[in-house]
PDB file of N, CA and C in Angstrom:
ATOM      1  N   MET A   1    -107.839  13.737 162.849  1.00  0.00           N
ATOM      2  CA  MET A   1    -107.085  13.161 161.608  1.00  0.00           C
ATOM      3  C   MET A   1    -106.423  14.604 161.173  1.00  0.00           C
ATOM      4  N   HIS A   2    -105.164  14.484 161.068  1.00  0.00           N
ATOM      5  CA  HIS A   2    -104.510  15.507 160.470  1.00  0.00           C
ATOM      6  C   HIS A   2    -104.698  15.545 158.888  1.00  0.00           C
ATOM      7  N   VAL A   3    -104.501  16.784 158.449  1.00  0.00           N
ATOM      8  CA  VAL A   3    -104.675  17.153 157.030  1.00  0.00           C
ATOM      9  C   VAL A   3    -103.645  16.108 156.072  1.00  0.00           C
ATOM     10  N   ALA A   4    -102.562  15.986 156.607  1.00  0.00           N
ATOM     11  CA  ALA A   4    -101.498  15.215 155.990  1.00  0.00           C
ATOM     12  C   ALA A   4    -101.939  13.757 155.785  1.00  0.00           C
ATOM     13  N   ASP A   5    -102.732  13.433 156.894  1.00  0.00           N
ATOM     14  CA  ASP A   5    -103.248  11.756 157.091  1.00  0.00           C
ATOM     15  C   ASP A   5    -104.359  11.859 155.936  1.00  0.00           C
ATOM     16  N   ARG A   6    -105.043  12.777 155.862  1.00  0.00           N
ATOM     17  CA  ARG A   6    -106.072  12.585 154.687  1.00  0.00           C
ATOM     18  C   ARG A   6    -105.416  12.501 153.257  1.00  0.00           C
ATOM     19  N   THR A   7    -104.515  13.217 153.045  1.00  0.00           N
ATOM     20  CA  THR A   7    -103.894  13.335 151.571  1.00  0.00           C
ATOM     21  C   THR A   7    -103.261  12.019 151.470  1.00  0.00           C
ATOM     22  N   GLU A   8    -102.622  11.444 152.496  1.00  0.00           N
ATOM     23  CA  GLU A   8    -101.752  10.245 152.122  1.00  0.00           C
ATOM     24  C   GLU A   8    -102.739   9.229 151.742  1.00  0.00           C
ATOM     25  N   LYS A   9    -104.024   9.022 152.345  1.00  0.00           N
ATOM     26  CA  LYS A   9    -104.922   7.837 152.237  1.00  0.00           C
ATOM     27  C   LYS A   9    -105.764   8.155 150.896  1.00  0.00           C
ATOM     28  N   LYS A  10    -105.584   9.415 150.092  1.00  0.00           N
ATOM     29  CA  LYS A  10    -106.426   9.531 149.197  1.00  0.00           C
ATOM     30  C   LYS A  10    -105.839   9.221 147.752  1.00  0.00           C
ATOM     31  N   GLY A  11    -104.566   8.995 147.637  1.00  0.00           N
ATOM     32  CA  GLY A  11    -103.718   8.562 146.703  1.00  0.00           C
ATOM     33  C   GLY A  11    -103.673   9.827 145.616  1.00  0.00           C
ATOM     34  N   LYS A  12    -102.796   9.597 144.571  1.00  0.00           N
ATOM     35  CA  LYS A  12    -102.472  10.696 143.639  1.00  0.00           C
ATOM     36  C   LYS A  12    -102.465  10.082 142.303  1.00  0.00           C
ATOM     37  N   TRP A  13    -102.846  10.826 141.172  1.00  0.00           N
ATOM     38  CA  TRP A  13    -102.668  10.624 139.951  1.00  0.00           C
ATOM     39  C   TRP A  13    -101.464  11.316 139.231  1.00  0.00           C
ATOM     40  N   THR A  14    -100.547  10.924 138.575  1.00  0.00           N
ATOM     41  CA  THR A  14     -99.582  11.336 137.915  1.00  0.00           C
ATOM     42  C   THR A  14     -99.648  11.390 136.323  1.00  0.00           C
ATOM     43  N   ARG A  15     -99.279  12.398 135.561  1.00  0.00           N
ATOM     44  CA  ARG A  15     -99.394  12.305 134.257  1.00  0.00           C
ATOM     45  C   ARG A  15     -97.852  11.902 133.770  1.00  0.00           C
ATOM     46  N   LEU A  16     -97.678  10.959 133.199  1.00  0.00           N
ATOM     47  CA  LEU A  16     -96.153  10.219 132.993  1.00  0.00           C
ATOM     48  C   LEU A  16     -95.397  11.192 132.035  1.00  0.00           C
ATOM     49  N   SER A  17     -95.937  11.897 131.083  1.00  0.00           N
ATOM     50  CA  SER A  17     -95.202  12.610 130.205  1.00  0.00           C
ATOM     51  C   SER A  17     -94.362  13.784 130.907  1.00  0.00           C
ATOM     52  N   ASP A  18     -94.820  14.280 131.996  1.00  0.00           N
ATOM     53  CA  ASP A  18     -94.052  15.431 132.559  1.00  0.00           C
ATOM     54  C   ASP A  18     -94.087  15.216 133.934  1.00  0.00           C
ATOM     55  N   ASP A  19     -94.425  14.188 134.524  1.00  0.00           N
ATOM     56  CA  ASP A  19     -94.429  13.921 136.111  1.00  0.00           C
ATOM     57  C   ASP A  19     -95.378  14.806 136.787  1.00  0.00           C
ATOM     58  N   ARG A  20     -96.331  15.357 136.365  1.00  0.00           N
ATOM     59  CA  ARG A  20     -97.276  16.295 136.897  1.00  0.00           C
ATOM     60  C   ARG A  20     -98.239  15.467 137.726  1.00  0.00           C
ATOM     61  N   VAL A  21     -98.175  16.027 139.183  1.00  0.00           N
ATOM     62  CA  VAL A  21     -99.355  15.238 139.729  1.00  0.00           C
ATOM     63  C   VAL A  21    -100.833  16.171 139.465  1.00  0.00           C
ATOM     64  N   MET A  22    -101.650  15.306 139.217  1.00  0.00           N
ATOM     65  CA  MET A  22    -102.976  15.839 138.925  1.00  0.00           C
ATOM     66  C   MET A  22    -103.769  16.642 140.017  1.00  0.00           C
ATOM     67  N   SER A  23    -104.331  17.423 140.014  1.00  0.00           N
ATOM     68  CA  SER A  23    -105.192  18.206 140.993  1.00  0.00           C
ATOM     69  C   SER A  23    -106.345  17.373 141.656  1.00  0.00           C
ATOM     70  N   ASP A  24    -106.865  17.532 142.797  1.00  0.00           N
ATOM     71  CA  ASP A  24    -108.023  17.139 143.143  1.00  0.00           C
ATOM     72  C   ASP A  24    -109.317  16.697 142.442  1.00  0.00           C
ATOM     73  N   ASP A  25    -109.305  17.633 141.402  1.00  0.00           N
ATOM     74  CA  ASP A  25    -110.593  17.588 140.574  1.00  0.00           C
ATOM     75  C   ASP A  25    -110.318  16.798 139.194  1.00  0.00           C
ATOM     76  N   PHE A  26    -109.220  16.059 139.185  1.00  0.00           N
ATOM     77  CA  PHE A  26    -108.845  15.298 137.979  1.00  0.00           C
ATOM     78  C   PHE A  26    -109.870  14.001 138.355  1.00  0.00           C
ATOM     79  N   ASP A  27    -110.488  13.717 137.059  1.00  0.00           N
ATOM     80  CA  ASP A  27    -111.595  12.472 136.999  1.00  0.00           C
ATOM     81  C   ASP A  27    -110.796  11.497 135.966  1.00  0.00           C
ATOM     82  N   PRO A  28    -110.121  10.406 136.651  1.00  0.00           N
ATOM     83  CA  PRO A  28    -109.711   9.354 135.934  1.00  0.00           C
ATOM     84  C   PRO A  28    -110.757   8.563 134.912  1.00  0.00           C
ATOM     85  N   LEU A  29    -111.920   8.491 135.407  1.00  0.00           N
ATOM     86  CA  LEU A  29    -112.948   8.016 134.656  1.00  0.00           C
ATOM     87  C   LEU A  29    -113.186   8.563 133.376  1.00  0.00           C
ATOM     88  N   SER A  30    -112.921   9.932 133.356  1.00  0.00           N
ATOM     89  CA  SER A  30    -113.377  10.556 132.033  1.00  0.00           C
ATOM     90  C   SER A  30    -112.198  10.309 130.906  1.00  0.00           C
ATOM     91  N   LEU A  31    -111.331   9.694 131.320  1.00  0.00           N
ATOM     92  CA  LEU A  31    -110.081   9.251 130.433  1.00  0.00           C
ATOM     93  C   LEU A  31    -110.635   8.402 129.210  1.00  0.00           C
ATOM     94  N   LYS A  32    -110.366   8.191 127.892  1.00  0.00           N
ATOM     95  CA  LYS A  32    -110.639   7.332 126.926  1.00  0.00           C
ATOM     96  C   LYS A  32    -109.609   6.106 127.231  1.00  0.00           C
ATOM     97  N   PRO A  33    -109.993   4.943 126.858  1.00  0.00           N
ATOM     98  CA  PRO A  33    -109.267   3.720 127.295  1.00  0.00           C
ATOM     99  C   PRO A  33    -107.783   3.748 126.695  1.00  0.00           C
ATOM    100  N   CYS A  34    -107.277   4.534 125.551  1.00  0.00           N
ATOM    101  CA  CYS A  34    -106.165   4.642 124.998  1.00  0.00           C
ATOM    102  C   CYS A  34    -105.265   5.577 125.889  1.00  0.00           C
ATOM    103  N   GLU A  35    -106.153   6.550 126.497  1.00  0.00           N
ATOM    104  CA  GLU A  35    -105.542   7.584 127.474  1.00  0.00           C
ATOM    105  C   GLU A  35    -104.785   7.077 128.801  1.00  0.00           C
ATOM    106  N   ARG A  36    -105.391   5.901 129.275  1.00  0.00           N
ATOM    107  CA  ARG A  36    -105.116   5.489 130.574  1.00  0.00           C
ATOM    108  C   ARG A  36    -103.747   5.086 130.872  1.00  0.00           C
ATOM    109  N   LYS A  37    -103.107   4.695 129.856  1.00  0.00           N
ATOM    110  CA  LYS A  37    -101.748   4.233 129.893  1.00  0.00           C
ATOM    111  C   LYS A  37    -100.692   5.558 130.208  1.00  0.00           C
ATOM    112  N   LEU A  38    -101.250   6.657 130.158  1.00  0.00           N
ATOM    113  CA  LEU A  38    -100.407   7.950 130.126  1.00  0.00           C
ATOM    114  C   LEU A  38    -100.453   8.419 131.455  1.00  0.00           C
ATOM    115  N   TYR A  39    -100.969   7.677 132.354  1.00  0.00           N
ATOM    116  CA  TYR A  39    -101.130   7.984 133.876  1.00  0.00           C
ATOM    117  C   TYR A  39    -100.699   7.167 134.654  1.00  0.00           C
ATOM    118  N   LYS A  40    -100.171   7.222 135.839  1.00  0.00           N
ATOM    119  CA  LYS A  40    -100.189   6.198 136.908  1.00  0.00           C
ATOM    120  C   LYS A  40    -100.830   6.695 138.242  1.00  0.00           C
ATOM    121  N   TYR A  41    -101.227   5.672 139.039  1.00  0.00           N
ATOM    122  CA  TYR A  41    -101.912   5.891 140.192  1.00  0.00           C
ATOM    123  C   TYR A  41    -100.904   5.417 141.428  1.00  0.00           C
ATOM    124  N   GLU A  42    -100.850   6.015 142.490  1.00  0.00           N
ATOM    125  CA  GLU A  42    -100.243   5.711 143.722  1.00  0.00           C
ATOM    126  C   GLU A  42    -101.131   6.097 144.762  1.00  0.00           C
ATOM    127  N   GLY A  43    -101.301   4.965 145.655  1.00  0.00           N
ATOM    128  CA  GLY A  43    -102.146   5.299 146.811  1.00  0.00           C
ATOM    129  C   GLY A  43    -103.028   3.912 147.211  1.00  0.00           C
ATOM    130  N   PRO A  44    -103.888   4.083 148.065  1.00  0.00           N
ATOM    131  CA  PRO A  44    -104.661   2.944 148.635  1.00  0.00           C
ATOM    132  C   PRO A  44    -105.681   2.517 147.465  1.00  0.00           C
ATOM    133  N   GLU A  45    -105.972   1.201 147.327  1.00  0.00           N
ATOM    134  CA  GLU A  45    -106.679   0.501 146.535  1.00  0.00           C
ATOM    135  C   GLU A  45    -107.833  -0.400 147.082  1.00  0.00           C
ATOM    136  N   ALA A  46    -108.980  -0.535 146.571  1.00  0.00           N
ATOM    137  CA  ALA A  46    -110.072  -1.320 147.214  1.00  0.00           C
ATOM    138  C   ALA A  46    -109.725  -2.632 146.682  1.00  0.00           C
ATOM    139  N   ILE A  47    -109.823  -3.506 147.585  1.00  0.00           N
ATOM    140  CA  ILE A  47    -109.219  -4.947 147.292  1.00  0.00           C
ATOM    141  C   ILE A  47    -110.847  -5.667 147.144  1.00  0.00           C
ATOM    142  N   TYR A  48    -111.735  -5.521 148.197  1.00  0.00           N
ATOM    143  CA  TYR A  48    -112.878  -6.265 148.045  1.00  0.00           C
ATOM    144  C   TYR A  48    -114.011  -5.159 148.289  1.00  0.00           C
ATOM    145  N   THR A  49    -115.232  -5.453 147.548  1.00  0.00           N
ATOM    146  CA  THR A  49    -116.450  -4.499 147.830  1.00  0.00           C
ATOM    147  C   THR A  49    -117.443  -5.523 148.256  1.00  0.00           C
ATOM    148  N   PHE A  50    -118.345  -5.466 149.340  1.00  0.00           N
ATOM    149  CA  PHE A  50    -119.375  -6.189 149.501  1.00  0.00           C
ATOM    150  C   PHE A  50    -120.580  -5.259 149.876  1.00  0.00           C
ATOM    151  N   TRP A  51    -121.834  -6.019 149.321  1.00  0.00           N
ATOM    152  CA  TRP A  51    -122.974  -5.389 149.411  1.00  0.00           C
ATOM    153  C   TRP A  51    -123.659  -5.768 150.652  1.00  0.00           C
ATOM    154  N   ALA A  52    -123.973  -4.943 151.618  1.00  0.00           N
ATOM    155  CA  ALA A  52    -124.600  -5.266 152.930  1.00  0.00           C
ATOM    156  C   ALA A  52    -126.171  -5.048 152.781  1.00  0.00           C
ATOM    157  N   LYS A  53    -126.829  -5.996 153.003  1.00  0.00           N
ATOM    158  CA  LYS A  53    -128.266  -5.951 152.958  1.00  0.00           C
ATOM    159  C   LYS A  53    -128.742  -5.377 154.090  1.00  0.00           C
ATOM    160  N   HIS A  54    -130.040  -4.943 154.101  1.00  0.00           N
ATOM    161  CA  HIS A  54    -130.968  -4.444 155.252  1.00  0.00           C
ATOM    162  C   HIS A  54    -132.111  -5.296 155.263  1.00  0.00           C
ATOM    163  N   GLY A  55    -132.405  -5.269 156.487  1.00  0.00           N
ATOM    164  CA  GLY A  55    -133.934  -6.239 156.675  1.00  0.00           C
ATOM    165  C   GLY A  55    -134.904  -5.373 157.424  1.00  0.00           C
ATOM    166  N   PRO A  56    -136.063  -5.607 157.505  1.00  0.00           N
ATOM    167  CA  PRO A  56    -137.144  -4.969 158.241  1.00  0.00           C
ATOM    168  C   PRO A  56    -136.839  -5.288 159.715  1.00  0.00           C
ATOM    169  N   CYS A  57    -137.279  -4.131 160.497  1.00  0.00           N
ATOM    170  CA  CYS A  57    -137.157  -4.132 162.079  1.00  0.00           C
ATOM    171  C   CYS A  57    -138.126  -5.034 162.337  1.00  0.00           C
ATOM    172  N   GLN A  58    -137.813  -5.939 163.375  1.00  0.00           N
ATOM    173  CA  GLN A  58    -138.567  -6.796 164.059  1.00  0.00           C
ATOM    174  C   GLN A  58    -139.789  -6.563 164.862  1.00  0.00           C
ATOM    175  N   VAL A  59    -139.730  -5.186 165.211  1.00  0.00           N
ATOM    176  CA  VAL A  59    -140.909  -4.679 165.908  1.00  0.00           C
ATOM    177  C   VAL A  59    -142.212  -4.314 164.985  1.00  0.00           C
ATOM    178  N   THR A  60    -143.245  -4.916 164.998  1.00  0.00           N
ATOM    179  CA  THR A  60    -144.445  -5.027 164.280  1.00  0.00           C
ATOM    180  C   THR A  60    -144.857  -3.519 164.124  1.00  0.00           C
ATOM    181  N   GLY A  61    -144.931  -2.906 162.865  1.00  0.00           N
ATOM    182  CA  GLY A  61    -145.442  -1.816 162.570  1.00  0.00           C
ATOM    183  C   GLY A  61    -144.399  -0.781 162.469  1.00  0.00           C
ATOM    184  N   CYS A  62    -143.022  -1.087 162.790  1.00  0.00           N
ATOM    185  CA  CYS A  62    -141.988   0.128 162.754  1.00  0.00           C
ATOM    186  C   CYS A  62    -141.596   0.281 161.245  1.00  0.00           C
ATOM    187  N   GLY A  63    -141.341  -0.631 160.343  1.00  0.00           N
ATOM    188  CA  GLY A  63    -141.018  -0.431 159.022  1.00  0.00           C
ATOM    189  C   GLY A  63    -139.569   0.125 158.819  1.00  0.00           C
ATOM    190  N   HIS A  64    -138.877   0.192 159.717  1.00  0.00           N
ATOM    191  CA  HIS A  64    -137.494   0.769 159.631  1.00  0.00           C
ATOM    192  C   HIS A  64    -136.549  -0.394 159.077  1.00  0.00           C
ATOM    193  N   ARG A  65    -135.848   0.133 158.163  1.00  0.00           N
ATOM    194  CA  ARG A  65    -134.761  -1.110 157.509  1.00  0.00           C
ATOM    195  C   ARG A  65    -133.502  -0.839 158.387  1.00  0.00           C
ATOM    196  N   THR A  66    -133.094  -2.123 158.746  1.00  0.00           N
ATOM    197  CA  THR A  66    -132.057  -2.153 159.557  1.00  0.00           C
ATOM    198  C   THR A  66    -130.832  -3.069 158.755  1.00  0.00           C
ATOM    199  N   PRO A  67    -129.694  -2.367 159.192  1.00  0.00           N
ATOM    200  CA  PRO A  67    -128.616  -3.245 158.459  1.00  0.00           C
ATOM    201  C   PRO A  67    -128.333  -4.632 158.994  1.00  0.00           C
ATOM    202  N   ILE A  68    -128.144  -5.401 158.245  1.00  0.00           N
ATOM    203  CA  ILE A  68    -127.882  -6.895 158.762  1.00  0.00           C
ATOM    204  C   ILE A  68    -126.694  -6.964 159.502  1.00  0.00           C
ATOM    205  N   MET A  69    -125.630  -6.413 158.764  1.00  0.00           N
ATOM    206  CA  MET A  69    -124.221  -6.376 159.421  1.00  0.00           C
ATOM    207  C   MET A  69    -124.188  -5.335 160.347  1.00  0.00           C
ATOM    208  N   THR A  70    -123.577  -5.498 161.619  1.00  0.00           N
ATOM    209  CA  THR A  70    -123.312  -4.631 162.544  1.00  0.00           C
ATOM    210  C   THR A  70    -122.296  -3.773 162.231  1.00  0.00           C
ATOM    211  N   SER A  71    -121.471  -3.888 161.510  1.00  0.00           N
ATOM    212  CA  SER A  71    -120.168  -3.205 161.233  1.00  0.00           C
ATOM    213  C   SER A  71    -119.821  -3.556 159.651  1.00  0.00           C
ATOM    214  N   PRO A  72    -119.346  -2.488 159.365  1.00  0.00           N
ATOM    215  CA  PRO A  72    -118.675  -2.448 157.908  1.00  0.00           C
ATOM    216  C   PRO A  72    -117.328  -3.233 157.535  1.00  0.00           C
ATOM    217  N   VAL A  73    -116.770  -3.344 158.855  1.00  0.00           N
ATOM    218  CA  VAL A  73    -115.435  -3.913 158.991  1.00  0.00           C
ATOM    219  C   VAL A  73    -115.719  -5.528 158.954  1.00  0.00           C
ATOM    220  N   ILE A  74    -114.994  -6.331 158.036  1.00  0.00           N
ATOM    221  CA  ILE A  74    -115.119  -7.582 157.819  1.00  0.00           C
ATOM    222  C   ILE A  74    -113.927  -8.302 158.746  1.00  0.00           C
ATOM    223  N   ALA A  75    -112.822  -7.879 158.216  1.00  0.00           N
ATOM    224  CA  ALA A  75    -111.611  -8.324 158.978  1.00  0.00           C
ATOM    225  C   ALA A  75    -110.437  -7.410 159.071  1.00  0.00           C
ATOM    226  N   VAL A  76    -109.507  -7.340 159.907  1.00  0.00           N
ATOM    227  CA  VAL A  76    -108.258  -6.395 159.946  1.00  0.00           C
ATOM    228  C   VAL A  76    -107.184  -7.447 159.930  1.00  0.00           C
ATOM    229  N   LYS A  77    -106.392  -6.984 158.841  1.00  0.00           N
ATOM    230  CA  LYS A  77    -105.157  -7.663 158.727  1.00  0.00           C
ATOM    231  C   LYS A  77    -103.824  -6.864 159.360  1.00  0.00           C
ATOM    232  N   THR A  78    -103.065  -7.416 159.997  1.00  0.00           N
ATOM    233  CA  THR A  78    -101.896  -6.979 160.539  1.00  0.00           C
ATOM    234  C   THR A  78    -100.783  -7.531 159.970  1.00  0.00           C
ATOM    235  N   ILE A  79     -99.897  -6.682 159.662  1.00  0.00           N
ATOM    236  CA  ILE A  79     -98.446  -7.178 159.237  1.00  0.00           C
ATOM    237  C   ILE A  79     -97.571  -7.939 160.393  1.00  0.00           C
ATOM    238  N   SER A  80     -97.189  -9.107 160.121  1.00  0.00           N
ATOM    239  CA  SER A  80     -96.568  -9.886 161.100  1.00  0.00           C
ATOM    240  C   SER A  80     -95.195 -10.519 160.419  1.00  0.00           C
ATOM    241  N   ALA A  81     -94.082 -10.761 160.947  1.00  0.00           N
ATOM    242  CA  ALA A  81     -93.112 -11.488 160.449  1.00  0.00           C
ATOM    243  C   ALA A  81     -92.582 -12.397 161.406  1.00  0.00           C
ATOM    244  N   LYS A  82     -92.184 -13.566 161.325  1.00  0.00           N
ATOM    245  CA  LYS A  82     -91.562 -14.463 162.363  1.00  0.00           C
ATOM    246  C   LYS A  82     -90.122 -14.334 162.053  1.00  0.00           C
ATOM    247  N   VAL A  83     -89.244 -13.910 163.009  1.00  0.00           N
ATOM    248  CA  VAL A  83     -87.879 -14.052 162.740  1.00  0.00           C
ATOM    249  C   VAL A  83     -87.228 -15.291 163.594  1.00  0.00           C
ATOM    250  N   TRP A  84     -86.459 -15.969 162.992  1.00  0.00           N
ATOM    251  CA  TRP A  84     -85.915 -17.221 163.569  1.00  0.00           C
ATOM    252  C   TRP A  84     -84.512 -17.042 164.053  1.00  0.00           C
ATOM    253  N   GLY A  85     -84.070 -15.795 163.995  1.00  0.00           N
ATOM    254  CA  GLY A  85     -82.814 -15.409 164.551  1.00  0.00           C
ATOM    255  C   GLY A  85     -81.631 -16.186 163.700  1.00  0.00           C
ATOM    256  N   ASP A  86     -80.355 -15.934 164.356  1.00  0.00           N
ATOM    257  CA  ASP A  86     -79.135 -16.586 163.712  1.00  0.00           C
ATOM    258  C   ASP A  86     -79.201 -17.788 163.891  1.00  0.00           C
ATOM    259  N   ARG A  87     -79.170 -18.743 162.879  1.00  0.00           N
ATOM    260  CA  ARG A  87     -79.029 -20.039 162.748  1.00  0.00           C
ATOM    261  C   ARG A  87     -77.737 -20.533 162.109  1.00  0.00           C
ATOM    262  N   ALA A  88     -77.262 -21.616 162.502  1.00  0.00           N
ATOM    263  CA  ALA A  88     -75.976 -21.997 161.947  1.00  0.00           C
ATOM    264  C   ALA A  88     -76.128 -23.337 161.556  1.00  0.00           C
ATOM    265  N   CYS A  89     -75.512 -23.828 160.445  1.00  0.00           N
ATOM    266  CA  CYS A  89     -75.506 -25.262 160.201  1.00  0.00           C
ATOM    267  C   CYS A  89     -74.816 -26.246 161.059  1.00  0.00           C
ATOM    268  N   PRO A  90     -75.704 -27.346 161.132  1.00  0.00           N
ATOM    269  CA  PRO A  90     -75.257 -28.180 162.234  1.00  0.00           C
ATOM    270  C   PRO A  90     -73.965 -28.830 162.101  1.00  0.00           C
ATOM    271  N   LYS A  91     -73.345 -28.684 161.039  1.00  0.00           N
ATOM    272  CA  LYS A  91     -71.932 -29.332 160.569  1.00  0.00           C
ATOM    273  C   LYS A  91     -70.807 -28.325 161.019  1.00  0.00           C
ATOM    274  N   CYS A  92     -71.328 -26.801 161.192  1.00  0.00           N
ATOM    275  CA  CYS A  92     -70.378 -25.888 161.441  1.00  0.00           C
ATOM    276  C   CYS A  92     -69.806 -25.962 162.921  1.00  0.00           C
TER     277      CYS A  92
END
């Protein structure tokens, strides 16, 4: 992964009063509720969060906790668009 790829996925906070992009150590959670409207965020956002449970290993005496889900990826959405092409009115 290139450095540019990592920065694009991280997102950025900008102070609206002077359009200053905040540094990486900026903590938006430290803002008071009345201060939040003074900033804007651009970048990826979490849509859903799932809690994945662990279960005990099936081997007697092992005691290892094994994730129940085999992968953290639930689904992958692809962008698709169907194009009908040029259509003419049947009366034309």
